[in-house]
PDB file of C-alpha atoms in Angstrom:
ATOM      1  CA  MET S 276      -0.142  -0.016   0.028  1.00  0.00           C
ATOM      2  CA  ASN S 277       2.945   2.517   0.919  1.00  0.00           C
ATOM      3  CA  ALA S 278       4.753   1.532  -2.366  1.00  0.00           C
ATOM      4  CA  PRO S 279       6.342   4.718  -3.959  1.00  0.00           C
ATOM      5  CA  LEU S 280       4.589   6.218  -6.900  1.00  0.00           C
ATOM      6  CA  ARG S 281       6.350   5.288 -10.046  1.00  0.00           C
ATOM      7  CA  ASP S 282       5.898   7.409 -13.364  1.00  0.00           C
ATOM      8  CA  PRO S 283       4.487   5.103 -16.124  1.00  0.00           C
ATOM      9  CA  HIS S 284       6.727   7.154 -18.584  1.00  0.00           C
ATOM     10  CA  PRO S 285      10.024   6.946 -16.876  1.00  0.00           C
ATOM     11  CA  ALA S 286      11.647   9.362 -19.204  1.00  0.00           C
ATOM     12  CA  ARG S 287       9.242  11.978 -18.259  1.00  0.00           C
ATOM     13  CA  PRO S 288      10.428  13.937 -15.223  1.00  0.00           C
ATOM     14  CA  ILE S 289       8.023  14.092 -12.410  1.00  0.00           C
ATOM     15  CA  PRO S 290       7.418  17.753 -11.255  1.00  0.00           C
ATOM     16  CA  VAL S 291       7.350  19.015  -7.836  1.00  0.00           C
ATOM     17  CA  LEU S 292       4.326  21.260  -6.912  1.00  0.00           C
ATOM     18  CA  ARG S 293       4.639  23.873  -4.504  1.00  0.00           C
ATOM     19  CA  PRO S 294       3.265  27.243  -3.427  1.00  0.00           C
ATOM     20  CA  ALA S 295       4.926  30.095  -5.531  1.00  0.00           C
ATOM     21  CA  THR S 296       7.359  32.554  -3.610  1.00  0.00           C
ATOM     22  CA  LEU S 297       8.580  35.813  -4.460  1.00  0.00           C
ATOM     23  CA  GLY S 298      11.773  34.375  -5.638  1.00  0.00           C
ATOM     24  CA  ASP S 299       9.725  32.725  -8.585  1.00  0.00           C
ATOM     25  CA  LEU S 300       8.702  36.076  -9.752  1.00  0.00           C
ATOM     26  CA  ASP S 301      11.230  36.244 -12.517  1.00  0.00           C
ATOM     27  CA  ALA S 302      10.549  32.983 -13.765  1.00  0.00           C
ATOM     28  CA  LEU S 303       6.642  33.360 -13.355  1.00  0.00           C
ATOM     29  CA  VAL S 304       6.856  36.538 -15.828  1.00  0.00           C
ATOM     30  CA  ALA S 305       8.977  34.521 -18.294  1.00  0.00           C
ATOM     31  CA  LEU S 306       6.500  31.741 -18.360  1.00  0.00           C
ATOM     32  CA  GLU S 307       3.551  33.960 -18.700  1.00  0.00           C
ATOM     33  CA  HIS S 308       5.360  35.415 -21.960  1.00  0.00           C
ATOM     34  CA  ALA S 309       6.248  31.969 -23.147  1.00  0.00           C
ATOM     35  CA  ALA S 310       2.842  30.513 -22.600  1.00  0.00           C
ATOM     36  CA  PHE S 311       0.501  33.373 -23.685  1.00  0.00           C
ATOM     37  CA  ALA S 312       0.432  35.435 -26.936  1.00  0.00           C
ATOM     38  CA  THR S 313      -2.141  38.151 -25.444  1.00  0.00           C
ATOM     39  CA  ASP S 314      -4.010  38.420 -21.979  1.00  0.00           C
ATOM     40  CA  ARG S 315      -0.698  38.131 -20.317  1.00  0.00           C
ATOM     41  CA  ALA S 316      -0.542  39.096 -16.316  1.00  0.00           C
ATOM     42  CA  GLU S 317       1.760  41.892 -15.696  1.00  0.00           C
ATOM     43  CA  ARG S 318       4.716  41.334 -13.186  1.00  0.00           C
ATOM     44  CA  ARG S 319       2.662  43.675 -10.696  1.00  0.00           C
ATOM     45  CA  ALA S 320      -0.395  41.486 -10.884  1.00  0.00           C
ATOM     46  CA  ILE S 321       1.748  38.198 -10.470  1.00  0.00           C
ATOM     47  CA  ARG S 322       3.466  39.757  -7.328  1.00  0.00           C
ATOM     48  CA  HIS S 323       0.011  40.648  -5.848  1.00  0.00           C
ATOM     49  CA  ALA S 324      -1.041  37.112  -6.391  1.00  0.00           C
ATOM     50  CA  ILE S 325       1.686  35.589  -4.575  1.00  0.00           C
ATOM     51  CA  ARG S 326       1.335  37.911  -1.619  1.00  0.00           C
ATOM     52  CA  SER S 327      -2.548  37.847  -1.573  1.00  0.00           C
ATOM     53  CA  GLY S 328      -4.485  36.160   1.252  1.00  0.00           C
ATOM     54  CA  THR S 329      -7.258  35.207  -1.192  1.00  0.00           C
ATOM     55  CA  MET S 330      -5.067  33.891  -4.150  1.00  0.00           C
ATOM     56  CA  ASP S 331      -2.826  31.071  -4.427  1.00  0.00           C
ATOM     57  CA  VAL S 332      -0.039  30.440  -7.154  1.00  0.00           C
ATOM     58  CA  VAL S 333       1.074  26.840  -7.302  1.00  0.00           C
ATOM     59  CA  VAL S 334       4.067  26.259  -9.308  1.00  0.00           C
ATOM     60  CA  ALA S 335       5.478  23.138 -11.299  1.00  0.00           C
ATOM     61  CA  LEU S 336       9.076  22.480 -10.973  1.00  0.00           C
ATOM     62  CA  ILE S 337      11.375  19.861 -12.720  1.00  0.00           C
ATOM     63  CA  GLU S 338      15.129  18.954 -12.592  1.00  0.00           C
ATOM     64  CA  GLY S 339      15.302  20.560  -9.346  1.00  0.00           C
ATOM     65  CA  ASP S 340      14.471  24.337  -9.921  1.00  0.00           C
ATOM     66  CA  LEU S 341      13.177  24.752 -13.537  1.00  0.00           C
ATOM     67  CA  LEU S 342       9.622  26.312 -13.361  1.00  0.00           C
ATOM     68  CA  VAL S 343       7.800  24.840 -16.019  1.00  0.00           C
ATOM     69  CA  GLY S 344       4.146  25.680 -15.171  1.00  0.00           C
ATOM     70  CA  ALA S 345       1.848  27.521 -12.802  1.00  0.00           C
ATOM     71  CA  ALA S 346      -1.918  27.791 -11.732  1.00  0.00           C
ATOM     72  CA  VAL S 347      -3.424  30.718 -10.171  1.00  0.00           C
ATOM     73  CA  LEU S 348      -6.428  30.297  -7.988  1.00  0.00           C
ATOM     74  CA  GLU S 349      -8.785  33.276  -6.608  1.00  0.00           C
ATOM     75  CA  ARG S 350     -11.404  33.185  -3.796  1.00  0.00           C
ATOM     76  CA  ARG S 351     -13.692  35.704  -2.241  1.00  0.00           C
ATOM     77  CA  ARG S 352     -13.636  35.610   1.425  1.00  0.00           C
ATOM     78  CA  ALA S 353     -17.464  34.974   1.829  1.00  0.00           C
ATOM     79  CA  SER S 354     -17.717  32.602  -1.056  1.00  0.00           C
ATOM     80  CA  ARG S 355     -17.672  28.785  -1.653  1.00  0.00           C
ATOM     81  CA  ILE S 356     -16.907  29.276  -5.104  1.00  0.00           C
ATOM     82  CA  ALA S 357     -12.996  29.424  -6.397  1.00  0.00           C
ATOM     83  CA  ARG S 358     -11.865  30.751  -9.582  1.00  0.00           C
ATOM     84  CA  LEU S 359      -9.046  29.146 -11.699  1.00  0.00           C
ATOM     85  CA  ALA S 360      -7.718  32.316 -13.294  1.00  0.00           C
ATOM     86  CA  SER S 361      -5.130  30.826 -14.957  1.00  0.00           C
ATOM     87  CA  ILE S 362      -2.749  27.648 -15.962  1.00  0.00           C
ATOM     88  CA  ALA S 363       0.175  28.058 -17.749  1.00  0.00           C
ATOM     89  CA  VAL S 364       2.625  25.547 -19.007  1.00  0.00           C
ATOM     90  CA  ASP S 365       5.858  26.178 -20.695  1.00  0.00           C
ATOM     91  CA  PRO S 366       5.235  25.280 -24.671  1.00  0.00           C
ATOM     92  CA  ASN S 367       8.319  23.295 -24.777  1.00  0.00           C
ATOM     93  CA  ARG S 368       7.135  21.176 -21.805  1.00  0.00           C
ATOM     94  CA  GLY S 369       3.829  19.813 -23.589  1.00  0.00           C
ATOM     95  CA  GLY S 370       2.972  16.283 -23.004  1.00  0.00           C
ATOM     96  CA  LEU S 371       4.156  15.798 -19.292  1.00  0.00           C
ATOM     97  CA  GLY S 372       0.641  16.045 -17.799  1.00  0.00           C
ATOM     98  CA  LEU S 373       1.598  19.378 -16.234  1.00  0.00           C
ATOM     99  CA  GLY S 374      -1.968  20.903 -17.057  1.00  0.00           C
ATOM    100  CA  GLY S 375      -3.654  18.077 -15.235  1.00  0.00           C
ATOM    101  CA  ARG S 376      -1.431  18.149 -12.457  1.00  0.00           C
ATOM    102  CA  LEU S 377      -1.735  21.890 -11.785  1.00  0.00           C
ATOM    103  CA  LEU S 378      -5.575  21.333 -12.031  1.00  0.00           C
ATOM    104  CA  ASP S 379      -5.345  18.677  -9.376  1.00  0.00           C
ATOM    105  CA  ALA S 380      -3.366  21.067  -7.168  1.00  0.00           C
ATOM    106  CA  ALA S 381      -5.921  24.019  -7.785  1.00  0.00           C
ATOM    107  CA  GLU S 382      -8.580  21.651  -6.893  1.00  0.00           C
ATOM    108  CA  GLU S 383      -7.134  20.558  -3.529  1.00  0.00           C
ATOM    109  CA  THR S 384      -5.992  23.913  -2.758  1.00  0.00           C
ATOM    110  CA  ALA S 385      -9.651  25.193  -3.272  1.00  0.00           C
ATOM    111  CA  ARG S 386     -11.273  22.145  -1.247  1.00  0.00           C
ATOM    112  CA  SER S 387      -8.588  23.165   1.514  1.00  0.00           C
ATOM    113  CA  GLN S 388      -9.932  26.370   1.876  1.00  0.00           C
ATOM    114  CA  GLY S 389     -13.488  25.477   1.958  1.00  0.00           C
ATOM    115  CA  CYS S 390     -14.599  25.935  -1.564  1.00  0.00           C
ATOM    116  CA  GLU S 391     -17.309  23.536  -2.861  1.00  0.00           C
ATOM    117  CA  ARG S 392     -17.038  24.655  -6.410  1.00  0.00           C
ATOM    118  CA  LEU S 393     -14.318  25.649  -9.144  1.00  0.00           C
ATOM    119  CA  ARG S 394     -15.135  27.808 -11.861  1.00  0.00           C
ATOM    120  CA  LEU S 395     -13.049  28.972 -14.876  1.00  0.00           C
ATOM    121  CA  GLU S 396     -12.833  30.347 -18.196  1.00  0.00           C
ATOM    122  CA  VAL S 397     -11.199  29.208 -21.275  1.00  0.00           C
ATOM    123  CA  ARG S 398     -10.582  30.346 -24.838  1.00  0.00           C
ATOM    124  CA  ALA S 399     -13.293  28.802 -27.197  1.00  0.00           C
ATOM    125  CA  ASP S 400     -10.308  27.995 -29.681  1.00  0.00           C
ATOM    126  CA  ASN S 401      -8.310  26.275 -26.727  1.00  0.00           C
ATOM    127  CA  GLY S 402      -9.183  22.626 -27.630  1.00  0.00           C
ATOM    128  CA  ALA S 403      -6.438  20.845 -25.466  1.00  0.00           C
ATOM    129  CA  GLY S 404      -7.666  22.995 -22.221  1.00  0.00           C
ATOM    130  CA  ILE S 405     -11.524  22.180 -23.062  1.00  0.00           C
ATOM    131  CA  ARG S 406     -10.693  18.633 -23.597  1.00  0.00           C
ATOM    132  CA  LEU S 407      -8.721  18.469 -20.235  1.00  0.00           C
ATOM    133  CA  TYR S 408     -11.664  20.263 -18.124  1.00  0.00           C
ATOM    134  CA  GLU S 409     -14.379  18.101 -19.808  1.00  0.00           C
ATOM    135  CA  ARG S 410     -12.496  15.057 -19.019  1.00  0.00           C
ATOM    136  CA  ARG S 411     -12.136  16.268 -15.642  1.00  0.00           C
ATOM    137  CA  GLY S 412     -15.760  16.495 -15.038  1.00  0.00           C
ATOM    138  CA  TYR S 413     -16.357  20.080 -15.612  1.00  0.00           C
ATOM    139  CA  THR S 414     -19.465  21.530 -17.321  1.00  0.00           C
ATOM    140  CA  ARG S 415     -19.806  24.429 -19.523  1.00  0.00           C
ATOM    141  CA  PHE S 416     -22.517  26.861 -18.112  1.00  0.00           C
ATOM    142  CA  ALA S 417     -22.011  30.224 -19.973  1.00  0.00           C
ATOM    143  CA  VAL S 418     -20.209  31.839 -22.890  1.00  0.00           C
ATOM    144  CA  ARG S 419     -18.714  35.494 -22.324  1.00  0.00           C
ATOM    145  CA  PRO S 420     -18.385  36.959 -26.028  1.00  0.00           C
ATOM    146  CA  ASP S 421     -15.450  39.076 -26.811  1.00  0.00           C
ATOM    147  CA  TYR S 422     -13.570  38.209 -23.444  1.00  0.00           C
ATOM    148  CA  TYR S 423     -10.127  37.919 -24.632  1.00  0.00           C
ATOM    149  CA  GLU S 424      -7.947  40.922 -25.879  1.00  0.00           C
ATOM    150  CA  ASP S 425      -8.280  39.733 -29.390  1.00  0.00           C
ATOM    151  CA  GLY S 426     -11.832  39.394 -29.426  1.00  0.00           C
ATOM    152  CA  MET S 427     -12.150  35.507 -28.726  1.00  0.00           C
ATOM    153  CA  GLU S 428     -15.019  34.402 -26.667  1.00  0.00           C
ATOM    154  CA  ALA S 429     -14.449  32.516 -23.381  1.00  0.00           C
ATOM    155  CA  TRP S 430     -16.387  29.513 -22.367  1.00  0.00           C
ATOM    156  CA  ARG S 431     -17.265  29.246 -18.531  1.00  0.00           C
ATOM    157  CA  TYR S 432     -16.844  25.926 -16.887  1.00  0.00           C
ATOM    158  CA  GLU S 433     -17.553  24.637 -13.253  1.00  0.00           C
ATOM    159  CA  ARG S 434     -17.142  21.386 -11.298  1.00  0.00           C
ATOM    160  CA  LEU S 435     -18.367  20.397  -7.820  1.00  0.00           C
ATOM    161  CA  LEU S 436     -15.225  19.615  -5.627  1.00  0.00           C
ATOM    162  CA  GLN S 437     -16.766  17.204  -3.248  1.00  0.00           C
ATOM    163  CA  GLU S 438     -14.132  14.680  -4.153  1.00  0.00           C
ATOM    164  CA  PRO S 439     -11.080  14.610  -6.365  1.00  0.00           C
ATOM    165  CA  ALA S 440     -11.552  13.914 -10.039  1.00  0.00           C
ATOM    166  CA  THR S 441     -10.297  10.975 -11.940  1.00  0.00           C
ATOM    167  CA  GLU S 442      -9.481  10.845 -15.468  1.00  0.00           C
ATOM    168  CA  GLY S 443     -12.542  10.225 -17.371  1.00  0.00           C
ATOM    169  CA  ARG S 444     -15.041  10.276 -14.644  1.00  0.00           C
ATOM    170  CA  PRO S 445     -16.993  13.298 -13.693  1.00  0.00           C
TER     171      PRO S 445
END
């Protein structure tokens, strides 16, 4: 029962997930620029998220200290609904399952803060993101036209956080 977890793909590094610190700020800004062509968070906003009592920034590291992904979670003090503001993965590190691992971490963080639901927006043209969220049991509940800087609409998704999701099971 207590056997160590083994990666089914031994050549793939297993990321370490942890809360972001101000020491990660430069790497988070660089990740934001690598991962997103538009709608990037500014340095000041990332610094605020790291310091905030109602936001959490989770980073994914491989090879010791190489930051390759991040998730930003927002909460309101009186609400049981958390919002996944962003998942960013280094485009050179696709296929490592980082998006799913960051989503798991965001869900666990939201649950630990007493949240019952997690909501998010995703670009309507982000097929990989949409597939990930739908596989994990997220349900689309709204569309926001002209949401992103370039005019793309956002699809809004939500999931109950009663128990951890498993791939292919809502």
